[in-house]
Each structure stands twice: as structure tokens, then as C-alpha cells.
Amino acid sequence: MIGFVLRRAALIVPTFVGVTLLAFSLIHLIPGDPVLVMAGERRLDPVFYAEVYQRLGLDRPLHEQYFHYLSRTVRLDLGESFVTHAPVWTEFATLFPATVELSLGAMLFATVIGIPAGITAAARRGSIVDHGLMGLSLAGFSMPIFWWGLLLVMHFSVHLREIGSVFALPVSGRVALEFEVPAVTGFMLVDTWLSGEPGAFRSALAHLVLPSIVLGTIPMAAIARMTRSSMLDVLGEDYVRTARAKGLPTRRVVFVHALRNALLPQITVLGLQVGTLLGGAVLTETIFSWPGVGKWLIDAIARRDYPVLQGGILLAAALMMCVNLIVDVMYGWADPRIRRAGRSA
């Protein structure tokens, strides 16, 4: 098992180098001069422009810039933002809890809705309920995030507010502006709870609802379809047929005998959905003005802030590589055939 883990971990090194090369190359393909973007409407003196350009290291050949960036990255130095002059690590650490909180809310929505939907569809295979649930899951999986997000904004922020409904929800930020919540953990739900300010926790919870639904829709659809498929496989096993032959109620057969084994593949699905959440967070945070890593990266693109973009992409990729490594290790631990296949390869 240790050899299997080491072999999987060793694959991270070339992947990491590839990600750094890709991030560096793609960023420099973005049109626009970062110095001129930072200057905005101001006219820069040519001498001052040359000084800034040199100070940022942009006058060096691209290969020198890449190796300088790679050497700093190996030393865990992601540089400083061109705009705020704050270390990239500091900005990332400040904003990352917001993205984690949003991702956890989305994953909670996806599992609470997706797993029961998949179980219900499998238990009523071929019925109208089955076709209806799978049709909705297909629609959820195919729906563009930005369109789904704007649709919810129009309904919950415009329509429901116009009619004075109590179900109207906020669509921007993490908490109402009237609350001043000290940052203790970075997680707004926790900080508002700790603040003891009446209404602050409810406000933070209300701000989390719509972004979580938008971000969790695609994972929810994937989990529902995977749960249905796993349940159908398990319901066809001999031990389930034996349980039915004994005259056990369908509910007991499904929830006691079949569900536990059918949920094992969902662990892997949940791990793989981390990539979907990170990709979807970029759009979701932008639509709902959610101050997380996704919106941070979009702002960095607009400002041509190379260190932020390179650091943010690298950290997101590192997170994905860690999650994939954990999933691979769990696969290898659960199925010895995978470990043997990896050794023979």
C-alpha cells in the first residue's frame, strides 16, 4: 500500500510542472499591458513606465520570467500582487474560507437533494417519477451556471421583492451591510454566530442560499444519476433478492440492505466534484459578488495581475491534485486489484 501511495504521489511532480508552464503561458497570451492597465486613464511618463516595467520583471525574456516564477514557487513564494502589493498567499488565505464555505453549502445542497432523488428514481424504475427525476437531473446538468444564476436573481431579488414576499433572498455579498462582523475564522456563518449580534447569523445564512443552489446544481444532478445507477446495480444482487424473498418490506430492503453498498461509489463522486465546484465558483462568485477566490481571479484577469493569476491557478490546481490523490488512495485501499494493476504498470 505504501508503494502504491508513493507511486501516485510521484505523478504529482510532472503534473505540477505542467500546470506551472500552462498557467504562465496562458496568462501571457492575454492581450493588454499590466502597467498600462494599472495606470488606468492616467498618462505615464515613458521613464516612469520603463522603471515600473523593469521593477515588475516584465522586461526579461519569457523563459527567464518562467524559471524565476518556478524557482519562487518551489520555495512557496507566490510573489506579490501588482495592484495591492500584498503577498498572494495572504490574499488567498483571506478569501479561501469564503470559497470553502460556499462549496460546502453547494455540496450539502447536492447531497441532500441528489441522493434521495437517485434512491427514489431507482426504487420506482420505469415509472413517471423515475423519468421525471432523471429528466430534471439532466436539465440541471446541462444548464449553464450563469443563466441559472441570473434566473434566480431575477426571481428572488426582483420579482419576490416587488410583491413583498418573505421568501425574497439577498443576491450579493456574504452578510447585510448593517452588520459589522469581526473576522475570527473567515467563515461567515461561524463568525456571525460568535459575534452574538442578533440577526447576523440569519443574514449570513440567507446570503448563502442562492449561490449554494446555483453552484450545487450540476453536482446534484451528477450525484442523483450516479446514485440511481448504483442502486439499480445493488438491487439486482442476490442478497437483495433473498431479502425480498423473505418478505421484507421494500423500504427496509432499500434503506437497510441496499443503500449502504450503493453509497460507496458516491464517496468517489463527491471527491471528483471538487473540480466542478472550483470551476463553477468562478462564475457563481462573480454573479453573486461573493468575495471568494473565484471572483478574486476574475478581477485579477481584468487587472492583468500576473502574480495573483499564476498563484491562484496554481493553488487551485494543487488542491485538485491533493483531492485526486486522496481519491486514488481510497480506491487502492478499497480494491486490491487497483494496487496490483499499478504495480504491474
XYZ file of C-alpha atoms in Angstrom, residues 15-277:
263
model
C 1.698 17.394 -13.265
C 2.748 20.315 -11.077
C 5.437 21.417 -13.547
C 2.930 21.132 -16.400
C 0.431 23.297 -14.526
C 3.032 25.998 -13.865
C 4.002 26.043 -17.559
C 0.383 26.156 -18.672
C -0.570 28.890 -16.204
C 2.426 31.012 -17.149
C 1.872 30.603 -20.899
C -1.869 31.244 -20.917
C -1.584 34.355 -18.762
C 0.963 35.915 -21.085
C -1.342 35.256 -24.025
C -3.931 37.617 -22.521
C -3.798 40.857 -24.518
C -3.012 44.076 -22.652
C -0.115 45.632 -20.796
C -0.379 45.252 -16.987
C 1.423 48.541 -16.364
C -0.957 50.467 -18.623
C -3.958 48.694 -17.074
C -2.762 49.699 -13.590
C -2.293 53.288 -14.766
C -5.901 53.441 -15.966
C -6.737 56.712 -17.655
C -3.530 58.378 -16.490
C -0.765 59.103 -18.939
C 2.526 57.655 -17.776
C 5.868 59.299 -18.274
C 7.965 56.985 -20.519
C 10.797 56.954 -17.994
C 8.464 56.079 -15.133
C 6.774 53.439 -17.314
C 10.160 51.834 -18.044
C 11.041 51.847 -14.318
C 7.784 50.150 -13.341
C 8.102 47.661 -16.203
C 11.617 46.762 -15.070
C 10.694 46.617 -11.387
C 7.948 44.077 -12.145
C 10.401 41.963 -14.118
C 8.379 42.242 -17.318
C 11.394 43.369 -19.358
C 13.059 39.970 -19.053
C 12.719 37.261 -21.722
C 9.773 34.966 -21.139
C 11.891 31.907 -20.358
C 13.744 33.866 -17.637
C 10.438 35.053 -16.205
C 9.170 31.439 -16.169
C 12.210 29.985 -14.403
C 12.173 32.848 -11.906
C 8.476 32.140 -11.264
C 9.153 28.380 -10.981
C 12.054 28.839 -8.546
C 9.939 31.114 -6.352
C 7.040 28.676 -6.460
C 9.240 25.790 -5.324
C 10.202 27.951 -2.317
C 6.437 28.509 -1.696
C 6.837 32.180 -2.630
C 3.967 33.182 -4.918
C 5.034 36.813 -5.126
C 3.065 39.990 -4.553
C 0.067 41.441 -6.321
C 0.915 44.098 -8.919
C -2.081 46.131 -7.737
C -2.375 45.761 -3.954
C 1.298 44.857 -3.324
C 0.072 42.304 -0.778
C 1.547 38.764 -0.799
C -0.536 36.393 -2.925
C -0.538 33.886 -0.070
C -2.091 36.462 2.271
C -4.848 37.403 -0.155
C -5.571 33.751 -0.919
C -5.724 32.819 2.775
C -8.130 35.695 3.416
C -10.510 34.785 0.587
C -10.256 30.995 0.594
C -12.629 30.461 3.578
C -15.394 32.223 1.627
C -14.974 29.800 -1.278
C -14.809 26.819 1.084
C -17.983 27.955 2.831
C -19.773 28.354 -0.497
C -18.510 24.964 -1.726
C -19.655 23.237 1.471
C -23.089 24.820 1.108
C -23.246 23.665 -2.527
C -22.141 20.143 -1.629
C -24.700 19.991 1.177
C -27.428 21.012 -1.277
C -26.175 18.485 -3.853
C -26.128 15.529 -1.443
C -29.356 16.338 0.414
C -31.277 16.611 -2.881
C -29.266 14.307 -5.155
C -29.060 11.125 -3.071
C -32.780 10.905 -2.161
C -33.678 11.710 -5.789
C -31.437 8.897 -7.038
C -32.826 6.421 -4.496
C -36.420 7.329 -5.356
C -35.778 7.004 -9.094
C -34.152 3.584 -8.657
C -36.887 2.291 -6.337
C -39.510 3.341 -8.931
C -37.619 2.356 -12.035
C -39.517 2.951 -15.275
C -42.259 4.997 -13.593
C -43.222 8.590 -14.280
C -41.376 9.591 -11.105
C -38.179 7.947 -12.398
C -38.391 9.640 -15.797
C -39.301 12.966 -14.194
C -36.405 12.956 -11.738
C -33.876 11.850 -14.341
C -35.204 14.461 -16.759
C -34.767 17.173 -14.142
C -31.274 15.941 -13.304
C -30.337 16.021 -16.991
C -31.679 19.573 -17.228
C -29.706 20.559 -14.124
C -26.544 19.016 -15.519
C -26.945 20.771 -18.883
C -27.974 24.187 -17.592
C -25.352 26.960 -17.929
C -24.419 28.310 -14.498
C -24.584 31.972 -15.495
C -28.102 31.561 -16.965
C -29.354 29.612 -13.929
C -27.823 32.180 -11.565
C -29.332 35.167 -13.358
C -32.716 33.434 -13.450
C -32.688 33.001 -9.657
C -31.521 36.578 -9.172
C -34.412 37.876 -11.271
C -36.936 35.774 -9.368
C -35.724 36.104 -5.767
C -34.334 39.628 -5.914
C -36.681 41.369 -8.317
C -39.988 39.549 -8.552
C -40.410 38.435 -4.918
C -39.265 41.804 -3.555
C -41.763 43.616 -5.768
C -44.644 41.623 -4.290
C -43.213 41.904 -0.754
C -42.727 38.164 -0.262
C -40.952 36.944 2.888
C -39.097 34.436 0.677
C -37.102 37.159 -1.095
C -33.401 36.431 -0.668
C -30.277 38.620 -0.920
C -28.208 38.081 -4.033
C -24.870 39.770 -3.298
C -22.227 39.656 -0.601
C -21.976 37.387 2.452
C -23.913 39.392 5.062
C -26.024 42.546 5.180
C -24.058 45.803 5.357
C -25.728 46.789 8.634
C -23.753 44.110 10.477
C -20.101 44.612 11.353
C -18.789 41.116 11.941
C -15.180 40.743 13.161
C -13.226 38.173 11.150
C -12.267 35.380 13.528
C -12.250 32.243 11.388
C -13.053 33.705 7.961
C -16.186 31.554 7.776
C -19.085 33.982 7.899
C -21.570 31.555 9.428
C -19.171 30.822 12.277
C -18.112 34.441 12.759
C -21.694 35.728 12.832
C -22.563 33.015 15.333
C -19.615 34.003 17.510
C -20.403 37.721 17.224
C -23.660 37.278 19.124
C -25.233 40.042 17.048
C -28.958 39.371 16.634
C -29.911 38.650 13.049
C -26.357 38.455 11.715
C -26.345 34.655 11.505
C -29.718 34.589 9.730
C -28.468 37.226 7.311
C -25.311 35.202 6.526
C -27.398 32.066 6.059
C -29.808 33.855 3.712
C -26.886 35.192 1.636
C -25.544 31.642 1.263
C -28.743 30.028 -0.068
C -28.870 31.143 -3.706
C -25.127 30.833 -4.518
C -25.136 27.343 -2.964
C -28.105 26.262 -5.098
C -26.518 27.604 -8.278
C -23.119 26.072 -7.566
C -24.570 22.783 -6.315
C -26.968 22.141 -9.194
C -24.518 20.336 -11.502
C -23.027 18.149 -8.702
C -26.573 17.415 -7.514
C -27.537 16.157 -10.965
C -24.397 14.012 -11.205
C -24.953 12.532 -7.734
C -28.624 11.767 -8.476
C -27.791 9.903 -11.675
C -24.879 8.044 -10.097
C -26.969 7.078 -7.053
C -29.729 5.718 -9.300
C -27.241 3.666 -11.306
C -25.558 2.275 -8.155
C -28.900 1.464 -6.544
C -30.085 -0.422 -9.625
C -26.891 -2.498 -9.621
C -27.237 -3.308 -5.923
C -30.967 -4.045 -6.149
C -30.124 -6.761 -8.691
C -27.725 -8.565 -6.315
C -28.577 -11.991 -4.904
C -28.650 -10.860 -1.286
C -31.232 -8.197 -2.121
C -33.379 -10.727 -3.971
C -33.066 -13.006 -0.926
C -34.241 -10.200 1.329
C -37.219 -9.613 -0.939
C -37.979 -13.368 -1.000
C -38.095 -13.353 2.789
C -40.981 -10.926 2.551
C -39.187 -7.864 3.931
C -40.869 -4.537 3.199
C -39.493 -2.649 0.185
C -38.477 0.277 2.387
C -36.374 -1.993 4.599
C -34.778 -3.720 1.601
C -33.850 -0.406 0.009
C -32.668 1.565 3.048
C -31.154 -1.219 5.172
C -29.796 -3.802 2.733
C -29.086 -1.892 -0.491
C -28.386 1.732 0.403
C -25.117 1.217 2.301
C -23.424 -0.578 -0.598
C -24.936 1.728 -3.205
C -23.479 4.796 -1.474
C -19.867 3.598 -1.567
C -19.236 4.885 -5.137
C -20.666 8.256 -4.105
C -17.591 8.883 -1.973
C -15.537 8.952 -5.147
C -18.105 11.078 -6.943
C -18.065 13.628 -4.119
C -14.270 13.849 -4.351
C -14.330 14.373 -8.094
C -16.992 17.057 -7.759
C -14.436 19.316 -6.053
C -13.128 20.223 -9.501
C -16.635 21.072 -10.659
C -17.157 23.261 -7.610
